[in-house]
PDB file of C-alpha atoms in Angstrom:
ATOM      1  CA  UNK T 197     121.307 -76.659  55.671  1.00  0.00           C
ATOM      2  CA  UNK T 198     117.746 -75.695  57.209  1.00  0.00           C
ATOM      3  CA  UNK T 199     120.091 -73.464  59.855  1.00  0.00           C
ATOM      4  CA  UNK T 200     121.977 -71.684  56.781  1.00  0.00           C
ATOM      5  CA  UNK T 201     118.512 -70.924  55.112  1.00  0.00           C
ATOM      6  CA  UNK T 202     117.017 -69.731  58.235  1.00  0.00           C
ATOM      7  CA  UNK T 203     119.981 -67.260  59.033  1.00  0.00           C
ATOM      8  CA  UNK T 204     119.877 -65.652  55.531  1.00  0.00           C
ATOM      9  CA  UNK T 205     116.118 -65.433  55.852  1.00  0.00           C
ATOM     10  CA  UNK T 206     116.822 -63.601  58.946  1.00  0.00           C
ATOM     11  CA  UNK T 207     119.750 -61.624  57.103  1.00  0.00           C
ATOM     12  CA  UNK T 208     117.154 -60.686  54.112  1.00  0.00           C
ATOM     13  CA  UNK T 209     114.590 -59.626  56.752  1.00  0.00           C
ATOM     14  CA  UNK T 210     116.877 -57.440  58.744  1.00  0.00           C
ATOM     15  CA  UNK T 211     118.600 -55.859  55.610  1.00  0.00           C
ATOM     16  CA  UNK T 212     114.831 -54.989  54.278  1.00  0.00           C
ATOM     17  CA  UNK T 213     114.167 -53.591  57.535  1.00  0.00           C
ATOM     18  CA  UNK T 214     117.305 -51.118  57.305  1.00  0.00           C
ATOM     19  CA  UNK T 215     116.102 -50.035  53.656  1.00  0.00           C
ATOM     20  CA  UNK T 216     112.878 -49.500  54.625  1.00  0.00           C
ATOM     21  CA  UNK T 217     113.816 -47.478  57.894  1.00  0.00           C
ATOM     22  CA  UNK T 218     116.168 -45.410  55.872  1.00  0.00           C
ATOM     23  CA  UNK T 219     113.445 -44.700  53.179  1.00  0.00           C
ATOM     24  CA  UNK T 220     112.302 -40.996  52.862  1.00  0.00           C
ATOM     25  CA  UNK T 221     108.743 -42.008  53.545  1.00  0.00           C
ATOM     26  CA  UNK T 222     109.047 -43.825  56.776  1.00  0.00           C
ATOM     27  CA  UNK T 223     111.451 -40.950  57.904  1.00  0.00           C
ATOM     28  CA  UNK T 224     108.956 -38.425  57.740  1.00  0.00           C
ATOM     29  CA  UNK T 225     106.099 -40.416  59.515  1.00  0.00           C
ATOM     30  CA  UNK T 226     108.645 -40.635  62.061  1.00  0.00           C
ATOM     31  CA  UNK T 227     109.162 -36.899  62.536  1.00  0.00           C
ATOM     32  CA  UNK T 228     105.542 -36.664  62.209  1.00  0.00           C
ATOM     33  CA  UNK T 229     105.130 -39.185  65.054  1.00  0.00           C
ATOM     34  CA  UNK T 230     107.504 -37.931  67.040  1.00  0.00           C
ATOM     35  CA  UNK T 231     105.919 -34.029  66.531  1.00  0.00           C
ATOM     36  CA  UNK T 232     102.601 -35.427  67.410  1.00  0.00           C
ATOM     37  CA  UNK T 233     103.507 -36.587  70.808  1.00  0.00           C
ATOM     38  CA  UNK T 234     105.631 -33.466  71.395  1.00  0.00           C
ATOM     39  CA  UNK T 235     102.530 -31.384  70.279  1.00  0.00           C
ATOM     40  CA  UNK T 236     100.714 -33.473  72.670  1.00  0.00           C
ATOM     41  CA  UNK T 237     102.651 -33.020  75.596  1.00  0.00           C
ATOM     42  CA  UNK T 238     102.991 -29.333  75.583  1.00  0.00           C
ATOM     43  CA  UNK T 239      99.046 -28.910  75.242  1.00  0.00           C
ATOM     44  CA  UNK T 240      98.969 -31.455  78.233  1.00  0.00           C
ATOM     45  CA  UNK T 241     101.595 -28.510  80.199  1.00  0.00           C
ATOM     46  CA  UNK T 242      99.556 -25.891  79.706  1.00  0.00           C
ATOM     47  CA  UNK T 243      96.419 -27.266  80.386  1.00  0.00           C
ATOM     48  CA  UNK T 244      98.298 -27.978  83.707  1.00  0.00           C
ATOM     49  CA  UNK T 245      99.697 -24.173  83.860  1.00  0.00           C
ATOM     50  CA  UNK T 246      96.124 -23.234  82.794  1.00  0.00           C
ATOM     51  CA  UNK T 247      94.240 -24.987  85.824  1.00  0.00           C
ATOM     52  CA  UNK T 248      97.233 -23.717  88.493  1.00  0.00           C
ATOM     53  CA  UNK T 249      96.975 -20.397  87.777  1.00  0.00           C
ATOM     54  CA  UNK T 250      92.854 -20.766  88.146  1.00  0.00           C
ATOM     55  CA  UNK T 251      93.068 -22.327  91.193  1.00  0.00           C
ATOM     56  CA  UNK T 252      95.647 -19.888  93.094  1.00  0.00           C
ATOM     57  CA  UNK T 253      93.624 -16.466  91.540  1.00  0.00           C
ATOM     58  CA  UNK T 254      90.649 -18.306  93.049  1.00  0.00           C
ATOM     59  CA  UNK T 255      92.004 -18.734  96.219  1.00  0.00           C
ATOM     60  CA  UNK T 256      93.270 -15.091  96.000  1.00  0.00           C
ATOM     61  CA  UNK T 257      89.757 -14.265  95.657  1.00  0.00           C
ATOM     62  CA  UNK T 258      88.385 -15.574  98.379  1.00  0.00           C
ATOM     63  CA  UNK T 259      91.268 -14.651 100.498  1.00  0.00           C
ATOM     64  CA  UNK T 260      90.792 -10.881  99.417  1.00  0.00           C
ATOM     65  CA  UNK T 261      86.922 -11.266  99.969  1.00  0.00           C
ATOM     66  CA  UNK T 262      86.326 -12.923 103.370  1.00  0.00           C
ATOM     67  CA  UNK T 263      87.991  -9.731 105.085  1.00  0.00           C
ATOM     68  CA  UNK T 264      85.761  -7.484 103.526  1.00  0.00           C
ATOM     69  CA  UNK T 265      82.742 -10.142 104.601  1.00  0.00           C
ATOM     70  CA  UNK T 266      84.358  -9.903 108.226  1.00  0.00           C
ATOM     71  CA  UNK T 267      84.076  -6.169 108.375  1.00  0.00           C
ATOM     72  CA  UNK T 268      80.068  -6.277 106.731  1.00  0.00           C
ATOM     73  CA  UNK T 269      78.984  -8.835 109.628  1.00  0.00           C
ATOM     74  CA  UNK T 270      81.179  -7.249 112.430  1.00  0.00           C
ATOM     75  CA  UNK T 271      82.839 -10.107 112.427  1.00  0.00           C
ATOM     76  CA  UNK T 272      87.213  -9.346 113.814  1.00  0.00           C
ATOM     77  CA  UNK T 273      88.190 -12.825 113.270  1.00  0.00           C
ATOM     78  CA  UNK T 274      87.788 -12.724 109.130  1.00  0.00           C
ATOM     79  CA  UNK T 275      89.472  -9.569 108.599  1.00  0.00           C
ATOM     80  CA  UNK T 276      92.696 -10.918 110.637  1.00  0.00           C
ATOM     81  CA  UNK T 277      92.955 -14.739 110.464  1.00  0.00           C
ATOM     82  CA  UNK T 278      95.119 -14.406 113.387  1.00  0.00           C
ATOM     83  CA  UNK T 279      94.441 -13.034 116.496  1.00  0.00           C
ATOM     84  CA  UNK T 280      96.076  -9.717 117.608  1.00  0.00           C
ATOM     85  CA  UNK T 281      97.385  -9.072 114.453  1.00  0.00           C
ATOM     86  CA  UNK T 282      96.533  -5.887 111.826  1.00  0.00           C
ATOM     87  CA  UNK T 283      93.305  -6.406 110.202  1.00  0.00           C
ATOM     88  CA  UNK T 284      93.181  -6.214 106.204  1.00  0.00           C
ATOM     89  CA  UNK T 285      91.039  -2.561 105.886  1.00  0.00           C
ATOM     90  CA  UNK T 286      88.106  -2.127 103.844  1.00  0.00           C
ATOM     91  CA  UNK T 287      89.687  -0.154 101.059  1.00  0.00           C
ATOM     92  CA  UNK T 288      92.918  -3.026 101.043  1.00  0.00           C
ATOM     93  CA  UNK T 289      90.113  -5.457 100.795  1.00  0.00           C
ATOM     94  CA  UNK T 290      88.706  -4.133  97.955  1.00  0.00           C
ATOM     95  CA  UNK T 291      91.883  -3.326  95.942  1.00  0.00           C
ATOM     96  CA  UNK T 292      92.956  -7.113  96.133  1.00  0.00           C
ATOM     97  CA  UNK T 293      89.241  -8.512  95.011  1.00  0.00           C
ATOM     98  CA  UNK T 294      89.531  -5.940  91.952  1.00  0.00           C
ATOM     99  CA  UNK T 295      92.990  -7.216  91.198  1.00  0.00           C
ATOM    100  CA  UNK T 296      92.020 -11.113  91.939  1.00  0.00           C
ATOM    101  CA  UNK T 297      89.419 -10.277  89.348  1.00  0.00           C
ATOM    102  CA  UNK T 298      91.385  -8.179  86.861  1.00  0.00           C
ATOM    103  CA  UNK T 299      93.860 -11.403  86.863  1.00  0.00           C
ATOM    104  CA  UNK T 300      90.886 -13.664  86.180  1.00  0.00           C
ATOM    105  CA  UNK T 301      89.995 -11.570  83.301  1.00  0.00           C
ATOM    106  CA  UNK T 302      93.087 -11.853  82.097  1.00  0.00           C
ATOM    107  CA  UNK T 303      93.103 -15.403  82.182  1.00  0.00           C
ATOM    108  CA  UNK T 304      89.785 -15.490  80.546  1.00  0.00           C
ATOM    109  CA  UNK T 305      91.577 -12.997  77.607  1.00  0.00           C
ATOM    110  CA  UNK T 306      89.361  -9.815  78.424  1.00  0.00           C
ATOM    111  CA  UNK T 307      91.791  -7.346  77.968  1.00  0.00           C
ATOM    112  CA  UNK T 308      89.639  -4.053  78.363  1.00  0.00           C
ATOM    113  CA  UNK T 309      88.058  -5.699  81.418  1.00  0.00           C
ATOM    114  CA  UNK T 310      91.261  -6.385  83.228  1.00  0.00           C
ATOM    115  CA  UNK T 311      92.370  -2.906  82.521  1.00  0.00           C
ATOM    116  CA  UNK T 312      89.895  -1.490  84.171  1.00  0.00           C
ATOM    117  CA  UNK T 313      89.316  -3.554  87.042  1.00  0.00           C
ATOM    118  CA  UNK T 314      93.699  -3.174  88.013  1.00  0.00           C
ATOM    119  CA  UNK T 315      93.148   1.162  87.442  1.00  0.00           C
ATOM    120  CA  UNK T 316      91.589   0.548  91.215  1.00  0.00           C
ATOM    121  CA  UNK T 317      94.151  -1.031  93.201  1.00  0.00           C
ATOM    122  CA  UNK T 318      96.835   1.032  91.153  1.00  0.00           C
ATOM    123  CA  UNK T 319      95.206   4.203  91.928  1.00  0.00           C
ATOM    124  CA  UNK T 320      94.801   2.877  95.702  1.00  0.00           C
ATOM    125  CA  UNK T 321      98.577   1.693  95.745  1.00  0.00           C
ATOM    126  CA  UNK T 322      99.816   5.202  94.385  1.00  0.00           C
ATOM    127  CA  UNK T 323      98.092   7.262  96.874  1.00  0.00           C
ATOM    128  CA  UNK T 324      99.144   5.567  99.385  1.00  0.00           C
ATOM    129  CA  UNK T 325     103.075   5.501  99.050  1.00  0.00           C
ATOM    130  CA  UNK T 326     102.699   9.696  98.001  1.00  0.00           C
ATOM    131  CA  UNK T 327     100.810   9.304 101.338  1.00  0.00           C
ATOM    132  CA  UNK T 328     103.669   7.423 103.106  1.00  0.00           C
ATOM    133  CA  UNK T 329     106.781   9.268 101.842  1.00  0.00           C
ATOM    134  CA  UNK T 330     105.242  12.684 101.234  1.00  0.00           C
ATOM    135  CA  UNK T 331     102.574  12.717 103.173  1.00  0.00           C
ATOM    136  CA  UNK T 332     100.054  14.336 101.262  1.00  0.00           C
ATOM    137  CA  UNK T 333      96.974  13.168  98.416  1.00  0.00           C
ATOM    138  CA  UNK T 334      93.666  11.582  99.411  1.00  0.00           C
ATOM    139  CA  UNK T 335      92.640   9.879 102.668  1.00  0.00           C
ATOM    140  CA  UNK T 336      91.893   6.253 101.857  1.00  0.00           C
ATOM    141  CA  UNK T 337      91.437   5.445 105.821  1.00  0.00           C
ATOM    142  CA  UNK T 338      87.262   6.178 105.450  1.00  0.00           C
ATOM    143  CA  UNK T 339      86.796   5.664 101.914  1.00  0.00           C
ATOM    144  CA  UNK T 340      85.327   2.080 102.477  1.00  0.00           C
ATOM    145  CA  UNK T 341      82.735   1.137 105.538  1.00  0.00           C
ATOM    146  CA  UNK T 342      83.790   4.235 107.516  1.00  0.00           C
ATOM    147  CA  UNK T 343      81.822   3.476 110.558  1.00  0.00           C
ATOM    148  CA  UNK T 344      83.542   0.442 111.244  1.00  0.00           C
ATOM    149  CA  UNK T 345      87.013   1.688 110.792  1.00  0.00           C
ATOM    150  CA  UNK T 346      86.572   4.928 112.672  1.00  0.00           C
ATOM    151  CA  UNK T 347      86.112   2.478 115.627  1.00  0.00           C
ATOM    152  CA  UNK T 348      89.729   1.237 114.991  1.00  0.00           C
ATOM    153  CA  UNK T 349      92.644   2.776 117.799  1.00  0.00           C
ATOM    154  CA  UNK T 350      95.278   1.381 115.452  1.00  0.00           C
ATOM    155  CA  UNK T 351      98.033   3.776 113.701  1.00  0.00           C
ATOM    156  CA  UNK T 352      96.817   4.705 110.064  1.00  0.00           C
ATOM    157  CA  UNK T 353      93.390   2.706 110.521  1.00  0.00           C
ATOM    158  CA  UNK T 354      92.107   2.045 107.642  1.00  0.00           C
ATOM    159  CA  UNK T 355      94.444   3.231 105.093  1.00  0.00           C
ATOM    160  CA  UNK T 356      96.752   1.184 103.165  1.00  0.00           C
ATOM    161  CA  UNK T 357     100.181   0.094 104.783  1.00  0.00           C
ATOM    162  CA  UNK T 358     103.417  -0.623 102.842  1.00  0.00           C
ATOM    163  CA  UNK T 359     102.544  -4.111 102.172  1.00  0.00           C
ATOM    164  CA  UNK T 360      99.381  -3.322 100.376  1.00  0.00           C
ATOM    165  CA  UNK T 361     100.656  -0.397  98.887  1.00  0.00           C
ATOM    166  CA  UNK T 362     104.160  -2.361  96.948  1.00  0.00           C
ATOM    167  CA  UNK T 363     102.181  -5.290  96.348  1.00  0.00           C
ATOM    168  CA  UNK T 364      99.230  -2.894  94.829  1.00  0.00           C
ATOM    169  CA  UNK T 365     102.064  -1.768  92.405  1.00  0.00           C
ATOM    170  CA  UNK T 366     103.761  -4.735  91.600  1.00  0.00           C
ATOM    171  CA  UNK T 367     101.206  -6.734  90.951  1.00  0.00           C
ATOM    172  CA  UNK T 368      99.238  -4.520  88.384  1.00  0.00           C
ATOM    173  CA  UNK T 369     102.247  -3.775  87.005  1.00  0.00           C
ATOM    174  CA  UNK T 370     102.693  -7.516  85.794  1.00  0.00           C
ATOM    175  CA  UNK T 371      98.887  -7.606  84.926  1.00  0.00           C
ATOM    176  CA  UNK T 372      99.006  -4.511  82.674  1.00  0.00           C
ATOM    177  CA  UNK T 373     102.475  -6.176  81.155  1.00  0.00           C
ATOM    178  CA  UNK T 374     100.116  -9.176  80.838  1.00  0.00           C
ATOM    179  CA  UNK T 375      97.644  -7.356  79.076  1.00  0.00           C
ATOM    180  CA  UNK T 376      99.447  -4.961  76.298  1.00  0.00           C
ATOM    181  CA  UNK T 377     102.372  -6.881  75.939  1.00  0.00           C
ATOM    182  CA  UNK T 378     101.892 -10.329  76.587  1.00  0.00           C
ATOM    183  CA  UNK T 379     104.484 -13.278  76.355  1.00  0.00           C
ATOM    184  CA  UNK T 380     106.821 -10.314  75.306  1.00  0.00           C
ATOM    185  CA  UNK T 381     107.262  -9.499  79.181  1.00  0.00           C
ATOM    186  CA  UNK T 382     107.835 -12.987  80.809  1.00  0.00           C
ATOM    187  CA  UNK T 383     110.845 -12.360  82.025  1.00  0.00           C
ATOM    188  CA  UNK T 384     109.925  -8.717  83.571  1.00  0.00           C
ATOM    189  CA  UNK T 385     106.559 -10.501  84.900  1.00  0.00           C
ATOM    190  CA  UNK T 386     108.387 -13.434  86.611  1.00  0.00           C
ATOM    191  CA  UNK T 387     110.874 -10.548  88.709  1.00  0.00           C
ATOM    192  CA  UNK T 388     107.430  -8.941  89.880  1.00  0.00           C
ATOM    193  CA  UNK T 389     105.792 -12.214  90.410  1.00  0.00           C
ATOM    194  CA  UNK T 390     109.269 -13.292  92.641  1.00  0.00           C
ATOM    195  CA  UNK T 391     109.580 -10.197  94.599  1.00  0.00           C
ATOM    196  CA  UNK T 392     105.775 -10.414  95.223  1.00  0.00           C
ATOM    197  CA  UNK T 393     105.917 -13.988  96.200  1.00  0.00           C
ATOM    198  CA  UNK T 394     109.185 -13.088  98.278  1.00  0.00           C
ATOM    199  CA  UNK T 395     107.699 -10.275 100.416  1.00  0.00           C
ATOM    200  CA  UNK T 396     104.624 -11.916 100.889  1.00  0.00           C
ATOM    201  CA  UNK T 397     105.973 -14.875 101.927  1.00  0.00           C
ATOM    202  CA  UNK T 398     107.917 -12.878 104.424  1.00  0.00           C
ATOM    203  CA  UNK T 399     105.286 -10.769 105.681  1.00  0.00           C
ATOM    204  CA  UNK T 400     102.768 -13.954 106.356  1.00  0.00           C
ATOM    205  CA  UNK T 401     105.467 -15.513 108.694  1.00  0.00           C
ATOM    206  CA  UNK T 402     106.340 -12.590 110.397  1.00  0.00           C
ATOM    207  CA  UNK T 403     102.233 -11.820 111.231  1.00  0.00           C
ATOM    208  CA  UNK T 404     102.805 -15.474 112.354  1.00  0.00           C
ATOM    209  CA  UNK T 405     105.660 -14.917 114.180  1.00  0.00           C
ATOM    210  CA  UNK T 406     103.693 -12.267 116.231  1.00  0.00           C
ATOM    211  CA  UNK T 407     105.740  -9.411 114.649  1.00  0.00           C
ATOM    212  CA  UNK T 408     102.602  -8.202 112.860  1.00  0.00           C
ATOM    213  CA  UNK T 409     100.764  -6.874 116.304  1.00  0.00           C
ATOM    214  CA  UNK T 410      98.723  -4.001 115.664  1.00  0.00           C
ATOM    215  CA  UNK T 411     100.518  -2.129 118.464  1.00  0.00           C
ATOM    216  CA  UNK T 412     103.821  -2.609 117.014  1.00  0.00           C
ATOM    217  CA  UNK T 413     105.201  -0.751 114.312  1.00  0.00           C
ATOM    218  CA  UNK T 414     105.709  -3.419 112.059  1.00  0.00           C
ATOM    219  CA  UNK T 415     101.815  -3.428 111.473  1.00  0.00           C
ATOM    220  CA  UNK T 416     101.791  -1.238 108.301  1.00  0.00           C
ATOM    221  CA  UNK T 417     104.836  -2.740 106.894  1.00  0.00           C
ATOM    222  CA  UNK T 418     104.149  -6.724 107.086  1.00  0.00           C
ATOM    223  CA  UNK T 419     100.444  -5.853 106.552  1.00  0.00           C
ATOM    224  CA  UNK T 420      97.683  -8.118 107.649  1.00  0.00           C
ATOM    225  CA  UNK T 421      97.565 -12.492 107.081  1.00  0.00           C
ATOM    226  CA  UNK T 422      94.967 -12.639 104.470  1.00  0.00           C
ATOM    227  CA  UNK T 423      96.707  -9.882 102.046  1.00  0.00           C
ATOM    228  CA  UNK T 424      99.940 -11.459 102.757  1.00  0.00           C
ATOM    229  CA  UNK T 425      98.582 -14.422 101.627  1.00  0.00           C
ATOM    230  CA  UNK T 426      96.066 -13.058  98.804  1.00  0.00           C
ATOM    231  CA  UNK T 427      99.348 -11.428  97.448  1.00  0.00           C
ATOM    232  CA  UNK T 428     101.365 -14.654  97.293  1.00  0.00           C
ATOM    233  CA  UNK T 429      98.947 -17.285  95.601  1.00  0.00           C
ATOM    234  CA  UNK T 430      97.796 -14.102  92.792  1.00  0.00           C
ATOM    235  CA  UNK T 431     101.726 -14.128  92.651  1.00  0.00           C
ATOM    236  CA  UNK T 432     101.500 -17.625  91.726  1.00  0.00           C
ATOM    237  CA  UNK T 433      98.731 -17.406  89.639  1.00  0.00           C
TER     238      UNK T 433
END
């Protein structure tokens, strides 16, 4: 008897428990339960996205920065990062720290500030492939610490190689996209973001390689260590 009456206590209990689980009220705390901690996850994602992308336009930064240091202290370690291998110019210098810092802007949502800091390495990135292919427009060689470069025997010292110049374009491209169009353009800004990241990628381990000598005529195309590598982590970012 006392195990019959505990087995339909059990039976009562378990058939409450099904009513009450199938009541309309308990259902929607459960969807609201189960939103919360979706909610909460995807603000924990992009506070992860959020910090990445600081941290590799950061890096960027100081990657685009120290060669333009090197070249203020006479220093011809900093502007290479590898020894015997082309030197990131002045004026290449300069166009990746205004696009490190157009990309921080972005990040920080200051549209008109971004704008204007990625019309300098576009403008820099244009001239120089009309200089390439056509061969005519400004001279970018002695725009930047003129002195210092005019002491250079390298091919083209000074002036923007086909590295800077593709990456220059790509890369403002998807920070312009970034700023006037927004999520709209993630799928065009992840192609530019790849193909950056891609020749980049390839460029740093050819300078590593050796193939980026500065008396070889693979200099202007594979570019110089720190803009390979500038180009790849503001990729990331």
């Amino acid at each position: 008897m006392i195990i019959r009456d505990h087995l339909r206590r059990l039976a009562h209990r378990s058939s409450a428990t099904e009513v009450q689980d199938h009541h309309p009220a308990s259902i929607a705390r459960k969807v609201k339960v189960a939103g919360l901690r979706a909610q909460t996850r995807t603000q924990q994602l992009g506070h992860s996205s959020y910090a990445i992308a600081l941290l590799c336009t950061w890096i960027g930064f100081i990657l685009a920065a120290v060669p333009l240091c090197g070249w203020l202290i006479d220093s011809r370690f900093l502007p290479r990062l590898a020894a015997g291998s082309q030197p990131t110019w002045p004026v290449i210098s300069v166009g990746y720290t205004a696009l490190t810092a157009s990309l921080l802007a972005t990040i920080k949502h200051k549209q008109r500030l971004a704008i204007a800091l990625i019309s300098i390495p576009a403008l820099f990135g244009i001239a120089a492939i009309i200089k390439h292919v056509l061969n005519i427009g400004p001279h970018l060689d002695h725009l930047v610490l003129r002195e210092g470069v005019s002491q250079s025997q390298a091919l083209g010292a000074g002036a923007p190689g086909y590295h800077a110049a593709i990456t220059f374009l790509l890369l403002t491209t998807g920070v312009a996209l970034a700023n006037l169009h927004g999520r709209r353009s993630g799928k065009i800004m992840s192609i530019l973001a790849s193909l950056t990241l891609g020749f980049s990628t390839l460029s740093a381990s050819l300078i590593i390689q050796g193939a980026g000598r500065i008396d070889t005529d693979w200099g202007p195309l594979v570019g110089s260590l720190p803009a390979a590598l500038s180009s790849a982590f503001l990729s990331i970012g």
